Short mmCIF file of C-alpha atoms and ligand atoms in Angstrom, two decimals:
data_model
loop_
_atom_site.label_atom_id
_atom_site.label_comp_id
_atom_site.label_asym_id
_atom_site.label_seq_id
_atom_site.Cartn_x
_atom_site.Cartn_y
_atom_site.Cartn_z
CA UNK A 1 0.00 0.00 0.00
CA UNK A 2 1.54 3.39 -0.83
CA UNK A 3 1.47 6.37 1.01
CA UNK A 4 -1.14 8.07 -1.05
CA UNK A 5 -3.56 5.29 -0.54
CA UNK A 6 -2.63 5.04 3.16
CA UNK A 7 -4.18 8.62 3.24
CA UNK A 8 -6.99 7.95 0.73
CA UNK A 9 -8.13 4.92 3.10
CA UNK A 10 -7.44 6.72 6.57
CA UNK A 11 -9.87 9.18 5.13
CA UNK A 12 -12.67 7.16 3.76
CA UNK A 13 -12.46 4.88 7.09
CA UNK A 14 -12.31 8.56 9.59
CA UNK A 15 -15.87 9.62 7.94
CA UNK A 16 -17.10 6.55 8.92
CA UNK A 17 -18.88 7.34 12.60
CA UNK A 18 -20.45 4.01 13.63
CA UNK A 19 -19.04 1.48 14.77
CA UNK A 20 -20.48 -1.60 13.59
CA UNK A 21 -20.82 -0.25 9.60
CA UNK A 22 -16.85 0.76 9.99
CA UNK A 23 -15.96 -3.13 11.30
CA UNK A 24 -17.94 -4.10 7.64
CA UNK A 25 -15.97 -1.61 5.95
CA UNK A 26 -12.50 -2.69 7.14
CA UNK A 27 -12.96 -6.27 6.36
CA UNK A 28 -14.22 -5.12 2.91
CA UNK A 29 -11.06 -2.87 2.09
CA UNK A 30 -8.61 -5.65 3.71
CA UNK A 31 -10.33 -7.80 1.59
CA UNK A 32 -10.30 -6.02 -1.44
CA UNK A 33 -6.28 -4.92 -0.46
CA UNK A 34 -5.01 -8.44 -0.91
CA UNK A 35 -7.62 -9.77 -2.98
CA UNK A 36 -9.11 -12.14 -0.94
CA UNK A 37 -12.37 -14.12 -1.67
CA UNK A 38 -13.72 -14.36 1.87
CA UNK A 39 -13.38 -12.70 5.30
CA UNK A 40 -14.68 -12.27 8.52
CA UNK A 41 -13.51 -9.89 11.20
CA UNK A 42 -13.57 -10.10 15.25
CA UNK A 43 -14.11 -7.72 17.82
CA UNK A 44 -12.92 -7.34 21.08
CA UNK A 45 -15.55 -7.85 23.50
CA UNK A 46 -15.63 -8.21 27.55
CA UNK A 47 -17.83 -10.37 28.85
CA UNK A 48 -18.78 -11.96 32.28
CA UNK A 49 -18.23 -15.45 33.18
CA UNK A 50 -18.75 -17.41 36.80
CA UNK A 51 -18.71 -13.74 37.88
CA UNK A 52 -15.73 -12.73 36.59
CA UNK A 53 -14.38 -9.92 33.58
CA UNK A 54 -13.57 -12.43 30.57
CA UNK A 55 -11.96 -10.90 27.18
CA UNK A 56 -13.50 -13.12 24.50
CA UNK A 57 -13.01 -12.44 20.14
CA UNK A 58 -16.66 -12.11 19.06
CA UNK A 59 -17.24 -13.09 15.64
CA UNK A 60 -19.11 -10.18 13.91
CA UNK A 61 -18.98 -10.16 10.47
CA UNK A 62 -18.51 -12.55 7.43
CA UNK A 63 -18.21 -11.63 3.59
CA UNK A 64 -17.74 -14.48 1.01
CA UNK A 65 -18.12 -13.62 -2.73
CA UNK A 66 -18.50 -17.03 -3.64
CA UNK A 67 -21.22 -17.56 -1.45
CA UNK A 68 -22.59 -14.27 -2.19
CA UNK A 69 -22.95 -14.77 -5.92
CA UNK A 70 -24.89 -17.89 -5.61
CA UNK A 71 -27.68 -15.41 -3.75
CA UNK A 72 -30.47 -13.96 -5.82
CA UNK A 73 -29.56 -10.09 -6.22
CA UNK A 74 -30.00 -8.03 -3.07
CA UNK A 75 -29.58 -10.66 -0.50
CA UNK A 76 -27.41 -11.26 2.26
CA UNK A 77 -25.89 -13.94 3.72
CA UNK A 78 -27.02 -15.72 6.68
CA UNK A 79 -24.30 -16.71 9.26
CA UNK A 80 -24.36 -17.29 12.91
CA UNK A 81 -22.19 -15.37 15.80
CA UNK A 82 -20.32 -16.67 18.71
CA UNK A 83 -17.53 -15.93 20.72
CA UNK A 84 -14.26 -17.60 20.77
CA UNK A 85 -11.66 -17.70 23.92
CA UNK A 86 -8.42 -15.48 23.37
CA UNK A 87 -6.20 -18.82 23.98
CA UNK A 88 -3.79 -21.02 21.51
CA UNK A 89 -6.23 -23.11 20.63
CA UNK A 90 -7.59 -21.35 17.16
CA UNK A 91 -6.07 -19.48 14.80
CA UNK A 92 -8.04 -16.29 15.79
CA UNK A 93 -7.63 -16.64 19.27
CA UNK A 94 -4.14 -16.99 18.74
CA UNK A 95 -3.62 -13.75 16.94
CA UNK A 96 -5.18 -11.96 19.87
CA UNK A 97 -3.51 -14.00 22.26
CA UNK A 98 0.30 -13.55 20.64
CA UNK A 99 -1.11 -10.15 18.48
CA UNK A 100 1.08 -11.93 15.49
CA UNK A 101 -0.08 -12.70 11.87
CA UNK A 102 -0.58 -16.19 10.90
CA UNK A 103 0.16 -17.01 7.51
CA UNK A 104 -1.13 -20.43 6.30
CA UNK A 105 -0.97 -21.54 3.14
CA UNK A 106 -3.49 -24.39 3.12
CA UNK A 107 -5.64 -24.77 6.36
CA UNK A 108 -5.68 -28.33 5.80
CA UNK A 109 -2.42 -28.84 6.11
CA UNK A 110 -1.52 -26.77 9.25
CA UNK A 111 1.94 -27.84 10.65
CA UNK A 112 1.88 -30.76 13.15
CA UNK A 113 3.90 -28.38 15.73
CA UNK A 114 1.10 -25.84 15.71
CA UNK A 115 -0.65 -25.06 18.89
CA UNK A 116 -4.04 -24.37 16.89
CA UNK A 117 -6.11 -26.14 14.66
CA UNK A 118 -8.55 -25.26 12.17
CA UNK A 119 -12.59 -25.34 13.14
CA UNK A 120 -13.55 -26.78 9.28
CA UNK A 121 -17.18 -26.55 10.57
CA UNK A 122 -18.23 -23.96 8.64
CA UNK A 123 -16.64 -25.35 5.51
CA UNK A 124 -19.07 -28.36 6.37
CA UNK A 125 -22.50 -26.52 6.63
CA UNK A 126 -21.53 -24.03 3.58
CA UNK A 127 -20.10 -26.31 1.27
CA UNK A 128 -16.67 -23.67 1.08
CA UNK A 129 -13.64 -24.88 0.38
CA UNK A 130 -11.28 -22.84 2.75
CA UNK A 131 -7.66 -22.71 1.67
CA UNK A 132 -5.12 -20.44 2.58
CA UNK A 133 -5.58 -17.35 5.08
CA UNK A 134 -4.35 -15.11 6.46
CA UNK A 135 -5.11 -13.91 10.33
CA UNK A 136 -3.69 -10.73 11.48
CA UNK A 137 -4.52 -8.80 14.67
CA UNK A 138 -5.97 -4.64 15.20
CA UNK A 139 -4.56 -3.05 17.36
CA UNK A 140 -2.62 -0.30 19.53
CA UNK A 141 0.38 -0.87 21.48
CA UNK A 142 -1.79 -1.06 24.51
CA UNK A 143 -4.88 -2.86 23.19
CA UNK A 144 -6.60 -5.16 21.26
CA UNK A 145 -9.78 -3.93 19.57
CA UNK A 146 -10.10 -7.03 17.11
CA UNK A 147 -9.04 -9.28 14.57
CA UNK A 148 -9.59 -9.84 11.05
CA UNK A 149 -8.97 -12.98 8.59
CA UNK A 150 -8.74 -13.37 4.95
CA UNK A 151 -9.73 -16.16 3.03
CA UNK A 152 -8.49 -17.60 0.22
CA UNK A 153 -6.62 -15.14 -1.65
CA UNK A 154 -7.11 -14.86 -5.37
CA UNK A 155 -4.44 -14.84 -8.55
CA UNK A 156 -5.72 -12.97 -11.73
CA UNK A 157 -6.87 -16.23 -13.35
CA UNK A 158 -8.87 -16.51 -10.07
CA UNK A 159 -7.03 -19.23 -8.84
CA UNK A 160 -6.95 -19.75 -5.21
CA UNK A 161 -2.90 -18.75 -3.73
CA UNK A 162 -0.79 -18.38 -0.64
CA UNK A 163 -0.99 -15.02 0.62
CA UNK A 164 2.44 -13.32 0.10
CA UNK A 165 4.65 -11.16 2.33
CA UNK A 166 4.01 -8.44 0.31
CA UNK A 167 0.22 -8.77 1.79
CA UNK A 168 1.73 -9.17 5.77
CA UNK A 169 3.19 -5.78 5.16
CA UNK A 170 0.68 -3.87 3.39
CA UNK A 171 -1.76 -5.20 5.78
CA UNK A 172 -0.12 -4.01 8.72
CA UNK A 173 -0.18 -0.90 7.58
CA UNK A 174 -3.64 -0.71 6.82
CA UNK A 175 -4.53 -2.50 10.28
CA UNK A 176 -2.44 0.43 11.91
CA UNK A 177 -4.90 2.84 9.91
CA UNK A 178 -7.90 0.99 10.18
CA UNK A 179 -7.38 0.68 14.57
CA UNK A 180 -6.99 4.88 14.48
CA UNK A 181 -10.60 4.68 12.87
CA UNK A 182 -11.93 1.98 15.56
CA UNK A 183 -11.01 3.73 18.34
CA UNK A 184 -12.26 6.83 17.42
CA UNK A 185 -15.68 5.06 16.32
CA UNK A 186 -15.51 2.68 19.52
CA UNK A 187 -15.50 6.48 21.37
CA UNK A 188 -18.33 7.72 19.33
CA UNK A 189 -20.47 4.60 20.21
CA UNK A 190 -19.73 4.74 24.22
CA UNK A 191 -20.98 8.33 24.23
CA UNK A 192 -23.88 7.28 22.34
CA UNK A 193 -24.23 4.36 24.67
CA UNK A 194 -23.91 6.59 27.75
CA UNK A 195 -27.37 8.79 26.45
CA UNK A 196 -29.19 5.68 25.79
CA UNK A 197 -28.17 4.50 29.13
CA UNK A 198 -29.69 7.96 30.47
CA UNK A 199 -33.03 7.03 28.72
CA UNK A 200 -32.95 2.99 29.62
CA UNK A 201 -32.54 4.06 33.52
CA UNK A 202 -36.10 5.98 32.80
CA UNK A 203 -37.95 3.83 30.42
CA UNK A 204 -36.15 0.27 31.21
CA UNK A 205 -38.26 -0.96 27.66
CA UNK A 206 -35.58 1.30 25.92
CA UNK A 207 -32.40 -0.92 27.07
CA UNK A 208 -29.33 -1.44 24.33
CA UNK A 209 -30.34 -4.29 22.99
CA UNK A 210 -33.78 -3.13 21.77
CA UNK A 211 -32.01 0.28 19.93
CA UNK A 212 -29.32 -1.99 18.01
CA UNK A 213 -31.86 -4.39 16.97
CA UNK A 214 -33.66 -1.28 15.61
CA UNK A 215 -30.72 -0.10 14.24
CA UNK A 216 -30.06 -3.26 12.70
CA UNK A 217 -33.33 -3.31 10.85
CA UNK A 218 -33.45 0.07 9.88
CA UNK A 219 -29.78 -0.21 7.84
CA UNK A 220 -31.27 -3.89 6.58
CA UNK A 221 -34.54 -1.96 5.30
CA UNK A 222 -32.00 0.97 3.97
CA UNK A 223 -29.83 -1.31 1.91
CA UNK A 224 -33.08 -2.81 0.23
CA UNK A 225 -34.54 0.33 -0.69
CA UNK A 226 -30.83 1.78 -1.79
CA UNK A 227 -30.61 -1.40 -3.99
CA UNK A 228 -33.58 -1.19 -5.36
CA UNK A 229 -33.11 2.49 -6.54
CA UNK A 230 -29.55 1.69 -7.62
CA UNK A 231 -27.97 4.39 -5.08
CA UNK A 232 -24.20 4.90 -5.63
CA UNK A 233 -22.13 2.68 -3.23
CA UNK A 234 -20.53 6.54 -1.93
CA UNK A 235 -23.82 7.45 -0.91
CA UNK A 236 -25.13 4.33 0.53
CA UNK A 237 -22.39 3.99 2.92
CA UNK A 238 -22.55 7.32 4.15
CA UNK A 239 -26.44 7.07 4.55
CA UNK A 240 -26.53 3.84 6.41
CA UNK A 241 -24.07 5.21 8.71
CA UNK A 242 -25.81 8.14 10.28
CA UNK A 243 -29.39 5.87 10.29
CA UNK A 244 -27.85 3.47 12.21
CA UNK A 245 -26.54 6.22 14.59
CA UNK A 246 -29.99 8.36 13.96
CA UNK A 247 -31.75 4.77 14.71
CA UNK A 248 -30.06 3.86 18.27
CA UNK A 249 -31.10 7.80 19.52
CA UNK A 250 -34.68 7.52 18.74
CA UNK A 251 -36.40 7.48 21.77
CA UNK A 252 -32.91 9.76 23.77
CA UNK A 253 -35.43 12.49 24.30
CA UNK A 254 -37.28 9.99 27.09
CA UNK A 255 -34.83 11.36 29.14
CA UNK A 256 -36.81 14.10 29.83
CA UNK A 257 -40.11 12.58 30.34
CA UNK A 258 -41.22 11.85 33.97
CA UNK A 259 -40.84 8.58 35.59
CA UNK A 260 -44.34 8.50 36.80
CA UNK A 261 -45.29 8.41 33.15
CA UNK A 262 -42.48 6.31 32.09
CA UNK A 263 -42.55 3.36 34.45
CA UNK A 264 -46.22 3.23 34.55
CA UNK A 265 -47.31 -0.49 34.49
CA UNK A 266 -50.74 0.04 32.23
CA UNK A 267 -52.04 2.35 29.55
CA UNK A 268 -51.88 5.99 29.43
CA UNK A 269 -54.60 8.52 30.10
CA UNK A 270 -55.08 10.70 27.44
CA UNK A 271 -53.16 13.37 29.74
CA UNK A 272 -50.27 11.16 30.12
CA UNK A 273 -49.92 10.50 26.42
CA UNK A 274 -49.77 13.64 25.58
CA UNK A 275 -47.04 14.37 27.71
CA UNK A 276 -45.15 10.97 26.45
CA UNK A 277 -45.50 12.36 23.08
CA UNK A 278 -43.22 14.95 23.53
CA UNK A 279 -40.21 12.77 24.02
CA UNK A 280 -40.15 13.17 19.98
CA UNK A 281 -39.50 17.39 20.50
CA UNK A 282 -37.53 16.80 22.83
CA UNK A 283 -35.20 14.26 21.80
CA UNK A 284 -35.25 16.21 18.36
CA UNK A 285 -34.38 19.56 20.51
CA UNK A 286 -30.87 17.86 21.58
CA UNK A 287 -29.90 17.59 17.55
CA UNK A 288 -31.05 20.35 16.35
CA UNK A 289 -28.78 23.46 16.99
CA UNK A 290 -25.54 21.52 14.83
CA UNK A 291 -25.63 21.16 10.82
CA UNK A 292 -23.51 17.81 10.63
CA UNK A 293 -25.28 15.03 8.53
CA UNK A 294 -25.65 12.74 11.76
CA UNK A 295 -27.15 15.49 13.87
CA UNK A 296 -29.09 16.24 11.06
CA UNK A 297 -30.76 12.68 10.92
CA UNK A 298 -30.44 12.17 14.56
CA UNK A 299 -33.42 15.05 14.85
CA UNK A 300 -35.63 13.73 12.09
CA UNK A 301 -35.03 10.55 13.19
CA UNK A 302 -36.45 11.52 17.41
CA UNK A 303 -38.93 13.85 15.42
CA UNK A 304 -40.53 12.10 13.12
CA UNK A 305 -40.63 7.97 14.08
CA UNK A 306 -43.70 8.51 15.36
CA UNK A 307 -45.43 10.28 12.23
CA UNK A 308 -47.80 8.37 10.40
CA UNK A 309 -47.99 7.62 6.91
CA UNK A 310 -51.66 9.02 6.65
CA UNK A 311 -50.93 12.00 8.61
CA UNK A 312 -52.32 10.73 11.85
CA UNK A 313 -49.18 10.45 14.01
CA UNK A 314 -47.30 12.72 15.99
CA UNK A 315 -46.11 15.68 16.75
CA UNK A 316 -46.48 16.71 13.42
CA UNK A 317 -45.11 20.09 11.86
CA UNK A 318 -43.76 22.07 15.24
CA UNK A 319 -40.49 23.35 15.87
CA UNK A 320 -38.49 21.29 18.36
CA UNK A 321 -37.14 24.36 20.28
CA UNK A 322 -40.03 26.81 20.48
CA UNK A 323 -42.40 24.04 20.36
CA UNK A 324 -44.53 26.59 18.35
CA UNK A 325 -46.66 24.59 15.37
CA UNK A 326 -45.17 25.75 12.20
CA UNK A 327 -48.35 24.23 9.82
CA UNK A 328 -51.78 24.41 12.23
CA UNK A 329 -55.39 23.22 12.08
CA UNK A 330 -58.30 26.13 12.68
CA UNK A 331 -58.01 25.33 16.42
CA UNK A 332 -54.15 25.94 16.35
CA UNK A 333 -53.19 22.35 16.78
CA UNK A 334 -49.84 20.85 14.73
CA UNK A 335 -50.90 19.29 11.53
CA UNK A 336 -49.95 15.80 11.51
CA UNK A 337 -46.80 15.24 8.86
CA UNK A 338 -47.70 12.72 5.96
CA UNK A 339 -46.19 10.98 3.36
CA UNK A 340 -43.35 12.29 1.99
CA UNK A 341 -43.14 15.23 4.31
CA UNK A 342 -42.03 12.33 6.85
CA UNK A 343 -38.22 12.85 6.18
CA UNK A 344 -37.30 8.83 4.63
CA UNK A 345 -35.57 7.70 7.96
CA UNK A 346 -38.26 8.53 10.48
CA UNK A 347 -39.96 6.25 7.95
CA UNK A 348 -37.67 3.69 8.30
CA UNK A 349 -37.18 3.95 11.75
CA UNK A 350 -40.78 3.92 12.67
CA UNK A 351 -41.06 0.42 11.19
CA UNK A 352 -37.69 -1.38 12.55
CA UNK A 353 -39.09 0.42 16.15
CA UNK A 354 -42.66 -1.23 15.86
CA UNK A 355 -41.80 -4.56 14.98
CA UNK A 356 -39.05 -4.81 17.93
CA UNK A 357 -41.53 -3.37 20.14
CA UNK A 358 -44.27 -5.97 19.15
CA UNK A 359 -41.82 -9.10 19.05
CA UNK A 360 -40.51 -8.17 22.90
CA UNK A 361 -42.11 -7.80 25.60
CA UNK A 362 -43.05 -4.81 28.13
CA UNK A 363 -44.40 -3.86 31.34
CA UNK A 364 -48.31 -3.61 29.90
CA UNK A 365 -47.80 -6.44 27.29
CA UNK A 366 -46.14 -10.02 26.53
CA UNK A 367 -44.33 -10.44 23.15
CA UNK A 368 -46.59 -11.32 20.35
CA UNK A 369 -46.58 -14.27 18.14
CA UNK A 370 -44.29 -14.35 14.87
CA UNK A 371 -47.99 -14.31 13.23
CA UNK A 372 -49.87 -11.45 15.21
CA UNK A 373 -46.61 -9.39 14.28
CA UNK A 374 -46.52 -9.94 10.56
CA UNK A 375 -50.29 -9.51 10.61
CA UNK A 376 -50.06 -6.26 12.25
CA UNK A 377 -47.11 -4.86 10.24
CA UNK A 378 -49.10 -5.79 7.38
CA UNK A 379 -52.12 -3.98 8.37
CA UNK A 380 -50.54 -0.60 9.39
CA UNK A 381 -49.08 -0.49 5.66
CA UNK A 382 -50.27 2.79 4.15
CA UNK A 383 -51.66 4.30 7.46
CA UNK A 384 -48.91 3.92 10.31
CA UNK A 385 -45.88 2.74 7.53
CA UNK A 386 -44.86 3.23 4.30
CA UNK A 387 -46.23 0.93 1.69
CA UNK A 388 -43.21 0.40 -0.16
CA UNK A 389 -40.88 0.45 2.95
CA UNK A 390 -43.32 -1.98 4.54
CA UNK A 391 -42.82 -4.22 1.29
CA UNK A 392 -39.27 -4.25 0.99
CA UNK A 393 -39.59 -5.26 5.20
CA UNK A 394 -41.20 -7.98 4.27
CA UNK A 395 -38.68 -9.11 1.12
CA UNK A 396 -36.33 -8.88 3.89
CA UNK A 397 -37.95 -10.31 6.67
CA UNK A 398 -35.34 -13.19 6.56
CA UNK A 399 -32.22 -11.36 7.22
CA UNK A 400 -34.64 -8.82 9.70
CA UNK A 401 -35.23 -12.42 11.51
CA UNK A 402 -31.38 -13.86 11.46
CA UNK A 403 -30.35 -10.69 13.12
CA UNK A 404 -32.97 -11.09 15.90
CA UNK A 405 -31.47 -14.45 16.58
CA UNK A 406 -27.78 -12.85 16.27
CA UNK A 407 -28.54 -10.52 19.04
CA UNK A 408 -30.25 -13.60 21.37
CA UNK A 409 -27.06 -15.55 20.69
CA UNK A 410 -24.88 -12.55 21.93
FE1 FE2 B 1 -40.54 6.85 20.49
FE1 FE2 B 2 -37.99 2.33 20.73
#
């Protein structure tokens, strides 16, 4: 890698805000550095075990373009996620244990004296063939924030090869890049973190979990849609990075709704709602004084995911700060927003945040079935949703479902 594409990637990974779309975005530029077929990159993660503060490698993403091209157009692949021990034992686990590169030429052939093996497991379920890889660890002097391996490295003829030294090198370079971007995004996301934490200690409904699932969903249902319209690859990465950021903050502005309200175990009197419903101005209120993109879709996002698609949701057109209505009825009340005047990722959002809400469960209600869910989604399209973002949720519904059971497996 030369030192004009060092900068050119150090750029294009620094605009890059969130954290999970940036860990998709290294493996994809490794990937594409040493021309490798497949991939899949770890994370750091601290968990707790028997009571005690374990570091573990959690397996977060996977690309395979082989795999990928035998999918119909659109669609993702499916993969499972699990954690593996930072120990000897695997090749992973030994790059975070040691923080060296491995190098293997043929992962069925691994040298008798090595302390790892190789896990062929998933070459059994997938029907892969994995070859050679290459397993290299990212991070600082002081820390590890993950790992990443390469898979079977490809010659021009497309011809499955060794990776070289020439790749060891580059790639350390571009892991010493890539772990400047991390940490800076890994910042980003305990801040954001910290605010949802303010609004989970309120309304305990809104807890981590539920605003990554959203998140999740709402980038799923963005990459559909941005497919489907044949937006530019610049664009969609840029986009699905602020909505997933916009998505987590959704319901932030809880934090200044009343705990009475809040934690109340039943339904709200129409009093009570209409206090509740503020937690859209408000949240929207924190966003709104700062002209970055992510601000920018932060405030639509708290604003508007509780608009409806006919014009019956709320808080319709008022201005976050003054909380003066800027389009009004005869009596002076906000017009509901509708449509298109719903800015495209309260849209979203409202959708991914419905469906999570119905699938879990909350103080006032148990989680309903898969087919009261789908039945309700369905029925809301074209007066709570939008129809064609309610379509493409259900073209999707698959991958919307694998991620559900990614986060249960976490
Ligand atoms: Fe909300
Ligand atoms: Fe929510």
């Amino acid at each position: 890698m030369d030192f004009p594409s060092i900068l050119r990637t150090s750029s294009e990974l620094g605009q890059i805000q969130d954290i999970d779309i940036l860990l998709e975005r290294i493996l994809f530029m490794a990937r594409k550095v040493a021309n490798a077929d497949a991939g899949s990159i770890y994370e750091k993660q601290t968990v707790t075990e028997d009571g005690a503060e374990v570091d573990k490698l959690f397996f977060k993403y996977v690309q395979n373009d082989t795999l990928q091209k035998s999918l119909p157009s659109g669609e993702k692949l499916v993969y499972s996620r699990f954690y593996v021990p930072i120990s000897k034992e695997s090749i992973s686990g030994y790059c975070a244990f040691t923080r060296q590169t491995v190098n293997l030429p043929d992962m069925y052939n691994i040298p008798e004296d090595a302390p790892y093996s190789f896990n062929s497991s998933f070459d059994k379920i997938s029907g892969y063939k994995t070859t050679s890889t290459l397993t290299f660890p990212l991070a600082t002097s002081e820390r590890l924030l993950g790992v990443i391996q390469l898979i079977n490295k490809k010659d021009a003829h497309g011809n499955v090869i060794p990776f070289s030294e020439e790749d060891e090198f580059v790639l350390t370079n571009f892991a010493a890049t890539a772990t400047a971007a991390m940490q800076r995004a890994i910042l980003t996301r305990s801040m954001i973190l910290r605010m949802i934490k303010m609004s989970e200690l309120r309304d305990p409904a809104e807890t981590g979990e539920h605003v990554n699932r959203v998140a999740d969903y709402a980038v799923e249902i963005y990459d559909r849609w941005a497919h489907k319209h044949d937006v530019q690859s610049d664009e969609r990465e840029k986009f699905r990075d602020i909505l997933r950021i916009g998505a987590m903050l959704h319901d932030v502005g809880k934090v200044a709704i009343s705990d009475m309200i809040l934690k109340k175990p039943g339904r709200f009197t129409p009093e009570e709602f209409h206090v509740m419903k503020h937690h859209t101005v408000y949240g929207a209120s924190l966003f709104c004084d700062t002209l970055s993109p992510m601000d920018k879709i932060a405030m639509d996002v708290a604003l508007t995911h509780h608009e409806n698609w006919d014009g019956k949701g709320y808080p319709g057109w008022i201005d976050p700060v003054s909380l003066a209505p800027l389009k009004h009825d005869d009596e002076g009340k906000p017009l509901g927003k509708k449509e298109n005047e719903i800015p495209f990722a309260g849209r979203i959002v409202a959708i991914a945040d419905v469906y999570d809400a119905l699938c879990s469960k909350r103080v006032y209600k148990e989680p309903w079935s898969e087919e009261q869910v789908l039945e309700e989604m369905r029925a809301l399209s074209g007066t709570r949703f939008d129809p064609e973002l309610i379509d493409i949720f259900f073209e999707i519904l698959p991958v919307i479902k694998n991620t559900q059971k990614l986060y249960a497996q976490q």
